[in-house]
């Protein structure tokens, strides 16, 4: 079960593209290049899970496979099930949803 998608800033597309370009359009975890046809679509991950913390040290390019694994670890470290953002935000002390 997945919760609602958390809000992102208005300039997210441009910001995400800049991060991917800075990372050489490769996954920073497994090193695979962005190849959607081969099942490796590059995404941008917020290391701390806060979609409003867009500082360079909080953003990293990950393929979808590595991103899903990272999200699972992030949610597990908070003691909640993956994808349940309202509870995640409450745990962070932010009532965004």
mmCIF file of C-alpha atoms in Angstrom:
data_model
loop_
_atom_site.group_PDB
_atom_site.id
_atom_site.type_symbol
_atom_site.label_atom_id
_atom_site.label_comp_id
_atom_site.label_asym_id
_atom_site.label_seq_id
_atom_site.Cartn_x
_atom_site.Cartn_y
_atom_site.Cartn_z
ATOM 1 C CA UNK A 1 0.000 0.000 0.000
ATOM 2 C CA UNK A 2 1.381 3.384 -0.949
ATOM 3 C CA UNK A 3 0.422 6.699 0.570
ATOM 4 C CA UNK A 4 0.058 9.990 -1.250
ATOM 5 C CA UNK A 5 3.053 11.489 -2.998
ATOM 6 C CA UNK A 6 4.665 14.134 -0.810
ATOM 7 C CA UNK A 7 4.695 17.705 -2.126
ATOM 8 C CA UNK A 8 7.688 18.901 -4.113
ATOM 9 C CA UNK A 9 8.820 22.471 -4.845
ATOM 10 C CA UNK A 10 7.663 24.123 -8.081
ATOM 11 C CA UNK A 11 11.157 23.957 -9.622
ATOM 12 C CA UNK A 12 11.637 20.248 -8.833
ATOM 13 C CA UNK A 13 11.992 19.100 -12.478
ATOM 14 C CA UNK A 14 14.828 21.551 -13.174
ATOM 15 C CA UNK A 15 16.485 20.785 -9.843
ATOM 16 C CA UNK A 16 16.301 17.020 -10.413
ATOM 17 C CA UNK A 17 17.766 17.381 -13.905
ATOM 18 C CA UNK A 18 20.639 19.469 -12.510
ATOM 19 C CA UNK A 19 21.397 16.782 -9.888
ATOM 20 C CA UNK A 20 21.362 14.044 -12.552
ATOM 21 C CA UNK A 21 23.677 16.095 -14.757
ATOM 22 C CA UNK A 22 26.031 16.739 -11.828
ATOM 23 C CA UNK A 23 26.092 12.971 -11.162
ATOM 24 C CA UNK A 24 26.909 12.200 -14.804
ATOM 25 C CA UNK A 25 23.476 10.641 -15.452
ATOM 26 C CA UNK A 26 24.510 7.542 -13.485
ATOM 27 C CA UNK A 27 23.194 5.938 -10.323
ATOM 28 C CA UNK A 28 25.425 6.927 -7.410
ATOM 29 C CA UNK A 29 24.765 3.571 -5.742
ATOM 30 C CA UNK A 30 25.208 0.928 -8.468
ATOM 31 C CA UNK A 31 26.811 3.099 -11.172
ATOM 32 C CA UNK A 32 24.339 2.097 -13.886
ATOM 33 C CA UNK A 33 23.643 4.817 -16.466
ATOM 34 C CA UNK A 34 20.165 6.192 -17.152
ATOM 35 C CA UNK A 35 18.686 3.585 -19.564
ATOM 36 C CA UNK A 36 14.882 3.487 -19.253
ATOM 37 C CA UNK A 37 14.555 0.853 -21.994
ATOM 38 C CA UNK A 38 16.809 -1.456 -19.975
ATOM 39 C CA UNK A 39 14.859 -0.839 -16.755
ATOM 40 C CA UNK A 40 17.236 1.736 -15.262
ATOM 41 C CA UNK A 41 15.418 5.059 -14.973
ATOM 42 C CA UNK A 42 17.379 7.634 -13.030
ATOM 43 C CA UNK A 43 15.582 9.399 -10.157
ATOM 44 C CA UNK A 44 16.645 11.816 -7.426
ATOM 45 C CA UNK A 45 16.520 10.713 -3.801
ATOM 46 C CA UNK A 46 16.275 12.946 -0.721
ATOM 47 C CA UNK A 47 18.676 11.308 1.736
ATOM 48 C CA UNK A 48 16.693 12.522 4.753
ATOM 49 C CA UNK A 49 13.244 11.961 3.188
ATOM 50 C CA UNK A 50 12.334 15.668 3.395
ATOM 51 C CA UNK A 51 11.176 16.800 -0.057
ATOM 52 C CA UNK A 52 11.742 20.434 0.932
ATOM 53 C CA UNK A 53 15.376 19.894 1.916
ATOM 54 C CA UNK A 54 16.914 20.403 -1.508
ATOM 55 C CA UNK A 55 20.440 21.192 -0.446
ATOM 56 C CA UNK A 56 23.072 19.557 -2.682
ATOM 57 C CA UNK A 57 24.298 17.241 0.083
ATOM 58 C CA UNK A 58 20.745 15.887 0.561
ATOM 59 C CA UNK A 59 20.110 15.005 -3.099
ATOM 60 C CA UNK A 60 21.549 12.001 -4.920
ATOM 61 C CA UNK A 61 20.860 10.381 -8.297
ATOM 62 C CA UNK A 62 19.676 6.782 -7.966
ATOM 63 C CA UNK A 63 18.201 4.331 -10.443
ATOM 64 C CA UNK A 64 14.662 3.278 -9.537
ATOM 65 C CA UNK A 65 15.887 -0.049 -8.167
ATOM 66 C CA UNK A 66 18.368 1.574 -5.786
ATOM 67 C CA UNK A 67 15.894 4.346 -4.945
ATOM 68 C CA UNK A 68 13.287 1.795 -3.838
ATOM 69 C CA UNK A 69 15.899 0.049 -1.696
ATOM 70 C CA UNK A 70 16.984 3.381 -0.160
ATOM 71 C CA UNK A 71 13.392 4.378 0.580
ATOM 72 C CA UNK A 72 12.801 1.034 2.259
ATOM 73 C CA UNK A 73 15.811 1.597 4.520
ATOM 74 C CA UNK A 74 14.738 5.171 5.276
ATOM 75 C CA UNK A 75 11.244 4.124 6.301
ATOM 76 C CA UNK A 76 12.496 1.104 8.229
ATOM 77 C CA UNK A 77 14.840 3.341 10.222
ATOM 78 C CA UNK A 78 11.813 5.397 11.284
ATOM 79 C CA UNK A 79 9.911 2.279 12.326
ATOM 80 C CA UNK A 80 7.113 2.771 9.796
ATOM 81 C CA UNK A 81 6.049 0.910 6.681
ATOM 82 C CA UNK A 82 7.256 2.229 3.330
ATOM 83 C CA UNK A 83 4.991 4.655 1.520
ATOM 84 C CA UNK A 84 2.978 5.842 4.526
ATOM 85 C CA UNK A 85 3.912 9.515 4.315
ATOM 86 C CA UNK A 86 1.342 11.100 6.672
ATOM 87 C CA UNK A 87 2.759 9.081 9.576
ATOM 88 C CA UNK A 88 6.329 9.766 8.401
ATOM 89 C CA UNK A 89 5.661 13.522 8.369
ATOM 90 C CA UNK A 90 4.101 13.433 11.846
ATOM 91 C CA UNK A 91 7.182 11.618 13.111
ATOM 92 C CA UNK A 92 9.291 14.426 11.710
ATOM 93 C CA UNK A 93 7.099 16.990 13.477
ATOM 94 C CA UNK A 94 5.668 18.351 10.227
ATOM 95 C CA UNK A 95 1.975 18.207 9.479
ATOM 96 C CA UNK A 96 2.205 18.660 5.710
ATOM 97 C CA UNK A 97 -0.551 16.310 4.559
#
